[in-house]
Amino acid sequence: MPRKRPFSAKRKKQQLRDRRERKRGDPPAGPDSGPGSRSGSRERDSDAVPVETGDAVPPPRRYDPGRFRLQLGGPRAEALARRRRRAQEELLELLPETALELDPDAIYGPGLDFPRRPPWSFAMSPEELRVREEAAFGAFLRTLRENQPPEGPEESGNADGVDVAPFEHNLETWRQLWRVLEMSDIILLIMDARHPALNVPPALAAHVTRELGKGLILILNKVDLTSPAVATAWSHLLRRRFPAARVVPFSSAPRHGPMTGLQRRQRRGGGWSRAVGPRQLLEACESIVGEEVDLSSWRARLEQAEAAAARGEEEEEQPEEAGDGAEAGDEDEDGDGSAAAPRQWERYRHGVLHTLGCVGLPNAGKSSVLNALVGRGAVSVSRAPGRTRYFQTHFLTPRVRLCDCPGLVFPSRAPPALQVLAGVYPISQLQEPYSAVGYLASRLPLPPLLNLRPPSAAAGWTAWDICEAWAEKRGYKTAKAARNDVYRAANSILRLAAEGRLRLCLRPPGYTTQKDVWEQHPETVALAALLEQGDPGVRGAAPPGEGSTEEEEEDDEQEEEEEGNSAEEAEPGEAMPPASTTLNPFALLGEDEC
């Protein structure tokens, strides 16, 4: 009897993958596909749009787990190695205060656009529409590559010679944006108040106001993470650059605290009635619709929530409102019950404000704004970008519907490090996080903020030294050699910045010279008073927070346990548990002797 050949676990996994491919009717996977591939999974590669014309478009698959997955381009291996060497060798210097000023023209310069949906009609078949959209998206990508400047790494604005920063390459995600723009009466462009220049693509604003002729409201979200003076300065700049849009400050979970230092982790759960900005948003919508739409039901719901908050009570979570047939714009059936033909978009049909579409970049807080307006955890939120995969609709009142769109990264010339710090690029997918740490350390004094020990060399700090010192302080060690886990430490620092615990707040051009003017501006005083009213410490309400999910709690569980177990790393002013009365036999040993 011949001897059986050994069957490894790797071959078993490949056998299961081949079986799933045959079941779906896919071609066999190549040698580079699989869960361990650096270039992405097989499902992600299959979603890439064929940019070369002449190739036959494959038929759509029955099931694709990576259909709505974020697909952002990344640097090459040579650029990664060059960044890693720079992080280990280049000494960091704290830049002046003017380095925090960011001109929006430097992010979205001329020649940058976003994919538009080609002309279509209801007479087209789904296959014909799909082919047309894929062809238009492929043409957009080719045009964007052809317009790249020919200069090299030293002459280009980017140190790695890449003119356009990583942006969304998944056509399915762009389809979600197209549908939200078409079905919405008013577009809510959500921005992160810490870096609004990165969150407002001028091409999108012009497309909404000029080509579509729809109302645009710029929501300056997370104003509690920046100073009121900076938020006021950005509001005035946005009004000058986009005169057809309204600017509304917003915060779903206001908190009042010092703007410097390492901030405490924000507790989550409830507190929707304390949101700052819903009334200003209602007034902005009323100024757009005028007398064409009756928004009294929205105003009554808002006054009820404010009254409950004034009494120190939390508004009871109400079930989702449903549209009331003709008034809600129900187009599925006619009056006799027969199916009706689909209609094109019609502004304020039957005097109803059909949809408010929430669009913006990932991690800007679109889902949190929707939850704050609805008054309950209607959609799940997460600190990691890309949580919302497809658009979702929820009725605020029978006459007002909200639509949450997935976040999209638009083509821009933003520094990749700024995209990471803004939470646009997934931190868990970074192969080289040290350059982003260096970008942060050159604008914030990280060693004193994190209470790090200086490196052995007295010359100064490098990005690598900061990560190594943070790994030593937090106890991050590799599994085999027990060395300092520098990669994990770099990711931890970047997450502190993305969550707002390390506050990197960019400022509009010329803010430093007019700082005193903005700090004494009447709108600054009004915004500060508005944030204090929503602060739970002022009103005695429950701790601020957002609706959490099991997924995000699992992501932060390990870090929260480490913060709870390390008493010496607690932030200044943070409440500490009472000291234990049990005798510690190692108390006589110094910190350096352990």
Coordinates of C-alpha atoms in Angstrom, one line a residue:
M1 CA 0.0 0.0 0.0
P2 CA 1.5 3.3 -1.0
R3 CA 2.4 5.8 1.7
K4 CA 0.0 8.8 2.1
R5 CA 1.4 12.2 1.4
P6 CA 1.2 14.6 4.3
F7 CA -1.7 17.1 4.1
S8 CA -0.7 20.4 5.8
A9 CA -3.1 23.0 7.3
K10 CA -2.0 25.4 4.5
R11 CA -3.1 23.0 1.8
K12 CA -6.4 22.5 3.7
K13 CA -7.1 26.2 3.7
Q14 CA -6.3 26.4 0.0
Q15 CA -8.6 23.5 -0.7
L16 CA -11.5 25.3 1.1
R17 CA -10.8 28.4 -0.8
D18 CA -10.9 26.5 -4.1
R19 CA -14.1 24.9 -3.1
R20 CA -15.7 28.3 -2.4
E21 CA -14.5 29.6 -5.7
R22 CA -16.0 26.7 -7.6
K23 CA -19.3 27.2 -5.8
R24 CA -19.4 30.9 -6.8
G25 CA -18.1 30.3 -10.3
D26 CA -14.9 32.3 -9.9
P27 CA -11.6 31.6 -11.7
P28 CA -9.0 29.9 -9.6
A29 CA -7.0 32.2 -7.3
G30 CA -3.4 33.2 -8.2
P31 CA -0.3 32.4 -6.1
D32 CA -0.4 35.9 -4.5
S33 CA -4.0 35.6 -3.3
G34 CA -5.0 34.6 0.1
P35 CA -5.5 36.0 3.6
G36 CA -1.7 36.5 4.1
S37 CA -1.2 38.6 0.9
R38 CA 0.1 42.1 1.5
S39 CA -1.7 43.4 -1.6
G40 CA -5.1 42.5 -0.2
S41 CA -7.5 39.6 -0.3
R42 CA -8.8 38.0 -3.5
E43 CA -12.2 39.6 -3.0
R44 CA -10.6 43.0 -2.9
D45 CA -8.6 42.5 -6.1
S46 CA -11.7 41.3 -7.9
D47 CA -13.5 44.5 -7.1
A48 CA -10.8 46.6 -8.9
V49 CA -12.2 48.3 -12.0
P50 CA -10.5 47.3 -15.2
V51 CA -8.7 50.5 -16.2
E52 CA -7.6 49.1 -19.6
T53 CA -10.2 49.3 -22.2
G54 CA -10.9 46.5 -24.5
D55 CA -11.2 43.8 -21.8
A56 CA -14.5 42.1 -21.4
V57 CA -16.3 43.1 -18.3
P58 CA -16.9 40.0 -16.1
P59 CA -20.4 39.3 -14.9
P60 CA -21.3 40.4 -11.4
R61 CA -20.7 37.8 -8.6
R62 CA -23.4 36.4 -6.5
Y63 CA -21.7 37.1 -3.2
D64 CA -18.7 39.3 -2.4
P65 CA -17.6 39.8 1.2
G66 CA -15.3 42.7 0.2
R67 CA -17.8 44.6 -1.9
F68 CA -17.9 47.7 0.4
R69 CA -14.4 47.4 1.8
L70 CA -12.1 50.5 1.9
Q71 CA -9.6 50.4 -1.0
L72 CA -7.0 53.0 -0.5
G73 CA -3.8 53.0 -2.4
G74 CA -0.5 52.9 -0.6
P75 CA 3.2 53.7 -1.1
R76 CA 5.6 51.4 -2.7
A77 CA 8.2 49.3 -0.8
E78 CA 11.0 51.7 -1.7
A79 CA 9.1 54.6 -0.3
L80 CA 8.3 52.7 2.9
A81 CA 12.0 51.8 3.4
R82 CA 12.9 55.5 2.8
R83 CA 10.4 56.7 5.4
R84 CA 11.5 54.1 7.9
R85 CA 15.2 55.2 7.6
R86 CA 14.1 58.9 7.9
A87 CA 12.2 58.2 11.1
Q88 CA 15.3 56.5 12.7
E89 CA 17.8 59.1 11.6
E90 CA 16.1 62.5 11.3
L91 CA 16.0 64.6 14.5
L92 CA 12.7 66.3 15.2
E93 CA 12.3 70.0 15.9
L94 CA 9.2 71.6 17.3
L95 CA 7.9 73.8 14.5
P96 CA 6.6 77.3 15.3
E97 CA 2.9 78.0 15.8
T98 CA 2.4 79.1 12.2
A99 CA 3.1 75.5 11.1
L100 CA -0.4 74.6 12.4
E101 CA -2.0 76.8 9.7
L102 CA -3.2 74.9 6.7
D103 CA -4.4 76.5 3.5
P104 CA -7.2 74.5 1.8
D105 CA -5.7 75.3 -1.6
A106 CA -2.7 73.2 -0.6
I107 CA -5.0 70.1 -0.1
Y108 CA -7.5 70.4 -3.0
G109 CA -5.6 72.3 -5.7
P110 CA -6.7 72.8 -9.3
G111 CA -7.1 69.8 -11.5
L112 CA -8.6 67.5 -8.8
D113 CA -12.1 66.2 -9.2
F114 CA -14.1 63.2 -8.0
P115 CA -15.8 60.4 -10.0
R116 CA -19.2 61.5 -11.3
R117 CA -22.1 59.2 -12.2
P118 CA -22.6 59.1 -16.0
P119 CA -25.9 60.1 -17.5
W120 CA -28.6 57.4 -17.0
S121 CA -32.3 56.8 -17.2
F122 CA -34.8 54.3 -15.9
A123 CA -35.1 52.8 -19.4
M124 CA -31.5 51.3 -19.0
S125 CA -31.1 47.8 -17.9
P126 CA -29.0 47.2 -14.7
E127 CA -26.2 45.5 -16.8
E128 CA -26.0 48.5 -19.2
L129 CA -25.9 50.9 -16.3
R130 CA -23.2 48.9 -14.6
V131 CA -21.0 48.8 -17.7
R132 CA -21.4 52.5 -18.2
E133 CA -20.5 53.3 -14.6
E134 CA -17.4 51.1 -14.7
A135 CA -16.2 52.7 -17.9
A136 CA -16.7 56.2 -16.5
F137 CA -14.8 55.3 -13.3
G138 CA -12.0 53.7 -15.3
A139 CA -11.7 56.8 -17.5
F140 CA -11.5 59.0 -14.4
L141 CA -8.6 56.9 -13.0
R142 CA -6.7 57.0 -16.2
T143 CA -7.2 60.8 -16.5
L144 CA -6.0 61.3 -12.9
R145 CA -2.8 59.2 -13.6
E146 CA -2.1 61.1 -16.9
N147 CA -2.3 64.4 -15.1
Q148 CA 0.4 63.5 -12.6
P149 CA 3.4 65.9 -12.7
P150 CA 6.6 64.4 -14.2
E151 CA 8.9 65.8 -11.5
G152 CA 10.8 63.4 -9.2
P153 CA 10.8 62.8 -5.5
E154 CA 12.9 65.8 -4.7
E155 CA 10.9 68.3 -6.8
S156 CA 7.4 67.0 -6.0
G157 CA 5.4 68.3 -3.1
N158 CA 5.4 64.9 -1.6
A159 CA 8.6 63.5 -0.2
D160 CA 7.9 60.1 -1.9
G161 CA 7.2 61.7 -5.3
V162 CA 3.5 60.9 -5.2
D163 CA 1.4 64.0 -6.1
V164 CA -2.1 62.6 -5.3
A165 CA -2.6 61.1 -1.8
P166 CA -4.3 57.8 -1.3
F167 CA -8.1 57.9 -2.1
E168 CA -11.0 55.6 -2.5
H169 CA -10.7 53.1 -5.4
N170 CA -13.8 51.0 -4.7
L171 CA -16.5 51.8 -7.2
E172 CA -19.2 50.4 -5.0
T173 CA -18.5 53.0 -2.3
W174 CA -18.7 55.8 -4.9
R175 CA -22.1 54.3 -6.1
Q176 CA -23.3 54.9 -2.5
L177 CA -22.4 58.5 -2.7
W178 CA -24.1 58.9 -6.1
R179 CA -27.3 57.5 -4.8
V180 CA -27.3 59.7 -1.7
L181 CA -26.7 62.8 -3.7
E182 CA -29.5 62.0 -6.1
M183 CA -32.1 61.2 -3.4
S184 CA -31.3 64.0 -1.0
D185 CA -32.9 67.5 -1.0
I186 CA -30.3 69.0 1.3
I187 CA -26.7 67.7 1.6
L188 CA -25.0 67.8 5.0
L189 CA -21.3 67.8 4.5
I190 CA -19.8 66.6 7.8
M191 CA -16.4 68.0 8.7
D192 CA -13.9 67.4 11.6
A193 CA -13.3 70.7 13.3
R194 CA -9.7 69.8 14.0
H195 CA -8.8 69.9 10.3
P196 CA -11.7 71.2 8.1
A197 CA -9.4 71.9 5.2
L198 CA -9.1 68.2 4.7
N199 CA -12.8 67.6 4.9
V200 CA -14.3 70.0 2.3
P201 CA -13.6 69.0 -1.3
P202 CA -14.4 72.1 -3.4
A203 CA -15.4 69.9 -6.4
L204 CA -18.1 68.2 -4.3
A205 CA -19.4 71.5 -2.9
A206 CA -19.6 73.0 -6.4
H207 CA -21.3 69.9 -7.8
V208 CA -24.0 70.0 -5.1
T209 CA -24.7 73.8 -5.3
R210 CA -24.2 74.5 -9.0
E211 CA -24.8 71.3 -11.0
L212 CA -27.4 69.7 -8.8
G213 CA -28.9 72.9 -7.5
K214 CA -29.4 71.6 -3.9
G215 CA -28.9 73.1 -0.6
L216 CA -25.5 72.5 1.2
I217 CA -24.9 72.8 4.9
L218 CA -21.3 72.5 6.2
I219 CA -21.5 70.9 9.7
L220 CA -18.4 71.7 11.7
N221 CA -18.5 68.6 13.9
K222 CA -16.4 67.8 17.0
V223 CA -16.1 71.5 17.9
D224 CA -15.4 70.4 21.5
L225 CA -12.1 69.0 20.4
T226 CA -10.8 72.4 19.3
S227 CA -10.9 75.9 20.8
P228 CA -13.9 78.0 20.1
A229 CA -11.7 80.7 18.6
V230 CA -10.3 78.3 16.0
A231 CA -13.8 77.0 15.2
T232 CA -15.0 80.5 14.7
A233 CA -12.1 81.3 12.4
W234 CA -12.8 78.3 10.3
S235 CA -16.5 79.1 10.1
H236 CA -15.7 82.5 8.6
L237 CA -13.2 81.1 6.1
L238 CA -15.7 78.5 4.9
R239 CA -18.4 81.1 4.5
R240 CA -16.1 83.2 2.3
R241 CA -15.1 80.3 0.2
F242 CA -18.5 78.7 -0.1
P243 CA -21.1 81.6 0.0
A244 CA -24.0 79.3 -1.1
A245 CA -23.5 77.0 1.9
R246 CA -24.5 77.4 5.6
V247 CA -22.0 76.6 8.3
V248 CA -23.3 75.0 11.6
P249 CA -21.1 74.1 14.6
F250 CA -22.0 70.7 16.0
S251 CA -20.9 68.3 18.8
S252 CA -22.7 65.0 19.5
A253 CA -21.0 64.7 22.9
P254 CA -19.7 68.0 24.2
R255 CA -17.1 68.0 26.8
H256 CA -15.3 70.9 28.4
G257 CA -11.7 70.5 29.4
P258 CA -8.1 71.8 28.9
M259 CA -7.0 72.1 25.3
T260 CA -3.4 71.0 26.2
G261 CA -2.1 67.7 27.6
L262 CA -3.1 64.1 27.2
Q263 CA -6.9 64.0 27.5
R264 CA -9.0 61.4 29.3
R265 CA -10.8 58.7 27.4
Q266 CA -14.4 59.7 26.6
R267 CA -16.9 57.4 28.2
R268 CA -19.6 56.2 25.9
G269 CA -23.3 55.4 26.3
G270 CA -26.4 57.7 26.0
G271 CA -26.6 61.5 26.4
W272 CA -28.1 62.3 23.0
S273 CA -30.1 65.3 24.4
R274 CA -26.9 67.1 25.2
A275 CA -25.8 67.5 21.6
V276 CA -24.8 71.0 20.5
G277 CA -26.0 72.1 17.1
P278 CA -29.4 70.5 16.3
R279 CA -31.3 73.8 16.7
Q280 CA -28.8 75.6 14.5
L281 CA -29.2 72.9 11.9
L282 CA -33.0 73.2 12.0
E283 CA -32.7 77.0 11.5
A284 CA -30.3 76.4 8.6
C285 CA -32.8 74.0 6.9
E286 CA -35.6 76.4 7.5
S287 CA -33.6 79.2 5.8
I288 CA -33.1 76.9 2.7
V289 CA -36.6 75.5 2.3
G290 CA -38.5 78.7 3.3
E291 CA -42.2 78.3 3.3
E292 CA -42.2 75.3 0.9
V293 CA -41.9 72.7 3.7
D294 CA -43.4 72.7 7.2
L295 CA -40.8 71.7 9.7
S296 CA -42.9 72.2 12.8
S297 CA -42.8 68.6 13.7
W298 CA -39.0 68.7 13.8
R299 CA -39.1 71.8 16.0
A300 CA -41.6 70.2 18.4
R301 CA -39.4 67.1 18.8
L302 CA -36.4 69.3 19.4
E303 CA -38.1 71.4 22.0
Q304 CA -39.3 68.2 23.8
A305 CA -35.7 67.0 24.0
E306 CA -34.4 70.3 25.2
A307 CA -37.1 70.4 27.9
A308 CA -36.2 67.0 29.1
A309 CA -32.5 68.0 29.2
A310 CA -33.3 71.1 31.2
R311 CA -35.0 68.9 33.8
G312 CA -31.9 66.8 34.1
E313 CA -33.7 63.9 32.5
E314 CA -32.6 61.9 29.4
E315 CA -35.0 61.8 26.5
E316 CA -36.6 58.5 26.1
E317 CA -35.6 56.6 23.0
Q318 CA -38.5 56.7 20.6
P319 CA -39.1 54.1 17.9
E320 CA -38.2 55.2 14.4
E321 CA -40.7 57.4 12.7
A322 CA -42.3 56.1 9.6
G323 CA -43.4 58.1 6.5
D324 CA -47.1 58.6 6.3
G325 CA -47.8 57.6 2.7
A326 CA -48.4 60.5 0.4
E327 CA -46.9 63.0 2.8
A328 CA -43.8 61.0 3.2
G329 CA -43.4 60.7 -0.6
D330 CA -44.1 57.0 -0.8
E331 CA -43.7 56.1 -4.5
D332 CA -43.9 52.4 -4.4
E333 CA -47.7 52.2 -5.0
D334 CA -50.4 54.3 -6.5
G335 CA -53.7 55.1 -4.7
D336 CA -55.3 51.9 -6.1
G337 CA -52.6 49.7 -4.8
S338 CA -50.9 49.0 -8.1
A339 CA -47.1 49.4 -8.6
A340 CA -46.2 52.9 -9.9
A341 CA -43.5 53.7 -12.4
P342 CA -40.3 55.1 -10.8
R343 CA -40.0 58.9 -10.8
Q344 CA -37.1 61.2 -11.1
W345 CA -36.1 63.3 -8.1
E346 CA -38.5 66.2 -7.5
R347 CA -37.7 69.0 -5.0
Y348 CA -40.0 69.1 -1.9
R349 CA -42.7 66.8 -3.5
H350 CA -46.0 67.2 -1.6
G351 CA -44.4 69.8 0.6
V352 CA -42.1 67.2 2.3
L353 CA -38.4 67.5 2.9
H354 CA -37.7 64.0 1.8
T355 CA -34.0 63.4 2.7
L356 CA -31.1 65.1 4.4
G357 CA -28.0 63.3 3.1
C358 CA -24.9 63.0 5.5
V359 CA -21.7 62.8 3.4
G360 CA -18.1 63.4 4.1
L361 CA -14.8 61.7 4.7
P362 CA -14.4 58.6 6.9
N363 CA -14.3 59.2 10.7
A364 CA -15.7 62.7 10.4
G365 CA -18.7 61.7 12.6
K366 CA -21.5 61.3 10.1
S367 CA -23.1 58.4 12.0
S368 CA -22.7 60.3 15.3
V369 CA -24.5 63.4 13.9
L370 CA -27.3 61.2 12.7
N371 CA -27.7 59.5 16.1
A372 CA -27.7 62.9 17.8
L373 CA -30.4 64.2 15.6
V374 CA -32.6 61.0 15.9
G375 CA -32.0 60.9 19.6
R376 CA -30.9 57.2 19.8
G377 CA -28.3 54.8 18.6
A378 CA -29.9 54.3 15.2
V379 CA -26.6 53.5 13.4
S380 CA -23.5 51.9 14.7
V381 CA -20.4 54.0 15.2
S382 CA -16.7 53.1 15.5
R383 CA -13.4 54.9 16.0
A384 CA -12.0 53.0 13.0
P385 CA -12.9 54.5 9.6
G386 CA -15.1 52.5 7.2
R387 CA -17.6 51.3 9.8
T388 CA -20.6 52.4 7.6
R389 CA -20.5 50.2 4.4
Y390 CA -23.7 51.3 2.6
F391 CA -26.2 54.1 3.0
Q392 CA -28.9 53.8 5.6
T393 CA -32.1 55.9 6.0
H394 CA -33.9 56.8 9.2
F395 CA -37.0 59.0 9.7
L396 CA -36.5 61.9 12.0
T397 CA -40.2 62.9 11.6
P398 CA -42.8 61.8 9.1
R399 CA -41.7 64.7 7.0
V400 CA -37.9 64.5 7.4
R401 CA -35.7 61.6 6.6
L402 CA -32.0 61.3 7.3
C403 CA -29.6 59.3 5.2
D404 CA -26.1 58.1 6.4
C405 CA -23.6 57.7 3.5
P406 CA -20.3 55.7 3.8
G407 CA -17.3 57.9 4.2
L408 CA -15.2 58.5 1.0
V409 CA -11.6 59.7 0.7
F410 CA -11.6 62.1 -2.2
P411 CA -8.5 62.7 -4.4
S412 CA -6.3 65.3 -2.8
R413 CA -2.8 66.4 -2.2
A414 CA -2.9 66.0 1.5
P415 CA 0.2 64.7 3.3
P416 CA -0.4 61.0 4.0
A417 CA 0.6 61.5 7.6
L418 CA -2.2 64.0 8.0
Q419 CA -4.7 61.5 6.6
V420 CA -3.6 59.0 9.2
L421 CA -3.8 61.5 12.1
A422 CA -7.2 62.6 10.9
G423 CA -8.5 59.0 11.1
V424 CA -9.1 58.9 7.3
Y425 CA -6.6 56.1 6.7
P426 CA -7.1 52.9 8.8
I427 CA -4.3 52.9 11.4
S428 CA -4.4 49.1 11.6
Q429 CA -3.4 48.8 7.9
L430 CA -0.3 51.0 8.1
Q431 CA 2.9 49.4 7.3
E432 CA 5.0 52.4 8.3
P433 CA 3.4 54.5 11.0
Y434 CA 6.6 56.3 12.2
S435 CA 6.5 59.1 9.7
A436 CA 3.0 60.0 10.9
V437 CA 4.4 60.0 14.5
G438 CA 7.2 62.4 13.3
Y439 CA 4.6 64.7 11.7
L440 CA 2.7 64.8 15.0
A441 CA 5.8 65.3 17.2
S442 CA 7.0 68.2 15.1
R443 CA 3.8 70.1 15.9
L444 CA 3.0 68.8 19.4
P445 CA 5.6 68.4 22.2
L446 CA 5.0 64.6 22.6
P447 CA 7.8 63.8 25.1
P448 CA 6.5 66.1 27.9
L449 CA 2.9 65.3 27.0
L450 CA 3.5 61.6 27.3
N451 CA 6.1 61.9 30.1
L452 CA 8.7 60.0 28.2
R453 CA 12.3 59.4 29.3
P454 CA 14.9 61.1 27.0
P455 CA 16.9 58.7 24.7
S456 CA 20.4 57.7 25.5
A457 CA 21.8 60.0 22.9
A458 CA 21.6 63.7 24.1
A459 CA 21.3 65.0 20.5
G460 CA 17.5 65.0 20.5
W461 CA 14.5 62.9 19.7
T462 CA 13.6 61.0 16.5
A463 CA 10.3 59.5 15.7
W464 CA 11.7 56.1 16.3
D465 CA 13.0 57.2 19.8
I466 CA 9.5 58.5 20.7
C467 CA 7.9 55.2 19.8
E468 CA 10.6 53.2 21.6
A469 CA 10.2 55.3 24.7
W470 CA 6.4 54.9 24.6
A471 CA 6.7 51.1 24.2
E472 CA 9.0 51.0 27.2
K473 CA 6.6 53.1 29.3
R474 CA 3.5 51.0 28.3
G475 CA 5.3 47.7 28.4
Y476 CA 4.8 46.8 24.7
K477 CA 7.1 43.8 24.0
T478 CA 7.5 41.5 21.1
A479 CA 6.5 37.9 21.6
K480 CA 9.8 36.0 20.9
A481 CA 12.7 38.3 21.6
A482 CA 10.9 40.5 24.2
R483 CA 12.2 43.7 22.6
N484 CA 10.3 46.9 22.7
D485 CA 7.4 46.7 20.2
V486 CA 8.0 49.9 18.4
Y487 CA 5.3 49.3 15.8
R488 CA 2.6 48.8 18.4
A489 CA 3.7 51.9 20.2
A490 CA 3.5 53.9 17.1
N491 CA 0.0 52.7 16.4
S492 CA -1.0 53.5 20.0
I493 CA 0.2 57.1 19.7
L494 CA -1.6 57.5 16.4
R495 CA -4.8 56.2 17.9
L496 CA -4.5 58.8 20.7
A497 CA -4.4 61.5 18.1
A498 CA -7.2 60.1 16.0
E499 CA -9.5 59.8 19.1
G500 CA -8.7 63.4 20.2
R501 CA -6.7 62.6 23.3
L502 CA -3.7 64.2 21.7
R503 CA -5.3 67.2 20.1
L504 CA -3.7 68.3 16.9
C505 CA -6.0 71.2 15.7
L506 CA -5.0 72.9 12.5
R507 CA -5.8 76.5 12.0
P508 CA -6.8 78.7 9.0
P509 CA -4.2 80.8 7.2
G510 CA -3.4 84.0 9.1
Y511 CA -4.8 82.8 12.4
T512 CA -1.6 83.4 14.4
T513 CA -1.4 87.1 13.5
Q514 CA -5.2 87.6 14.4
K515 CA -5.4 85.3 17.3
D516 CA -6.5 88.0 19.8
V517 CA -9.2 89.2 17.4
W518 CA -10.7 85.7 17.1
E519 CA -10.5 85.0 20.8
Q520 CA -12.6 88.1 21.5
H521 CA -15.0 87.6 18.7
P522 CA -18.7 87.5 19.7
E523 CA -19.3 84.2 17.9
T524 CA -16.4 82.7 19.9
V525 CA -18.0 83.7 23.2
A526 CA -21.4 82.4 22.0
L527 CA -19.9 79.1 21.0
A528 CA -18.1 78.7 24.3
A529 CA -21.3 79.3 26.2
L530 CA -23.1 76.8 24.0
L531 CA -20.5 74.1 24.7
E532 CA -20.7 74.8 28.5
Q533 CA -24.5 74.3 28.4
G534 CA -24.0 70.9 26.8
D535 CA -21.1 70.0 29.1
P536 CA -22.3 67.3 31.6
G537 CA -20.0 68.7 34.3
V538 CA -21.8 72.0 34.1
R539 CA -25.4 70.6 33.9
G540 CA -24.9 67.6 36.1
A541 CA -26.0 65.1 33.5
A542 CA -24.6 61.7 32.7
P543 CA -21.0 61.4 31.3
P544 CA -20.9 62.2 27.6
G545 CA -20.6 59.4 25.0
E546 CA -21.7 57.9 21.8
G547 CA -23.6 54.7 21.1
S548 CA -21.0 52.0 21.3
T549 CA -21.0 48.6 19.7
E550 CA -19.6 45.3 20.7
E551 CA -17.0 45.5 17.9
E552 CA -15.5 48.8 19.0
E553 CA -15.6 47.7 22.7
E554 CA -13.5 44.7 21.7
D555 CA -11.1 46.8 19.8
D556 CA -10.4 49.1 22.8
E557 CA -10.7 46.4 25.5
Q558 CA -7.0 45.7 25.7
E559 CA -5.9 49.3 25.7
E560 CA -8.5 50.2 28.4
E561 CA -7.3 47.4 30.6
E562 CA -3.7 48.6 30.3
E563 CA -4.8 52.1 31.2
G564 CA -6.7 50.8 34.2
N565 CA -3.8 48.7 35.5
S566 CA -1.1 51.3 35.2
A567 CA -1.6 53.9 37.9
E568 CA 1.7 55.7 37.2
E569 CA 0.5 56.6 33.7
A570 CA -2.7 58.3 34.8
E571 CA -3.3 61.8 33.3
P572 CA -3.0 64.8 35.6
G573 CA -6.3 65.5 37.3
E574 CA -7.7 62.1 36.7
A575 CA -9.5 60.3 39.6
M576 CA -7.5 57.5 41.0
P577 CA -8.8 54.5 43.0
P578 CA -7.9 54.5 46.8
A579 CA -4.6 53.0 47.7
S580 CA -4.5 49.4 48.8
T581 CA -3.8 48.7 52.5
T582 CA -1.9 45.5 51.6
L583 CA 1.8 45.6 52.1
N584 CA 3.8 45.6 48.9
P585 CA 7.1 43.7 49.4
F586 CA 8.6 45.4 46.3
A587 CA 7.8 49.0 47.5
L588 CA 11.5 49.5 48.6
L589 CA 12.8 48.9 45.1
G590 CA 13.2 52.0 42.9
E591 CA 11.7 52.2 39.5
D592 CA 15.1 51.7 37.8
E593 CA 15.9 48.7 40.0
C594 CA 12.9 46.6 39.0

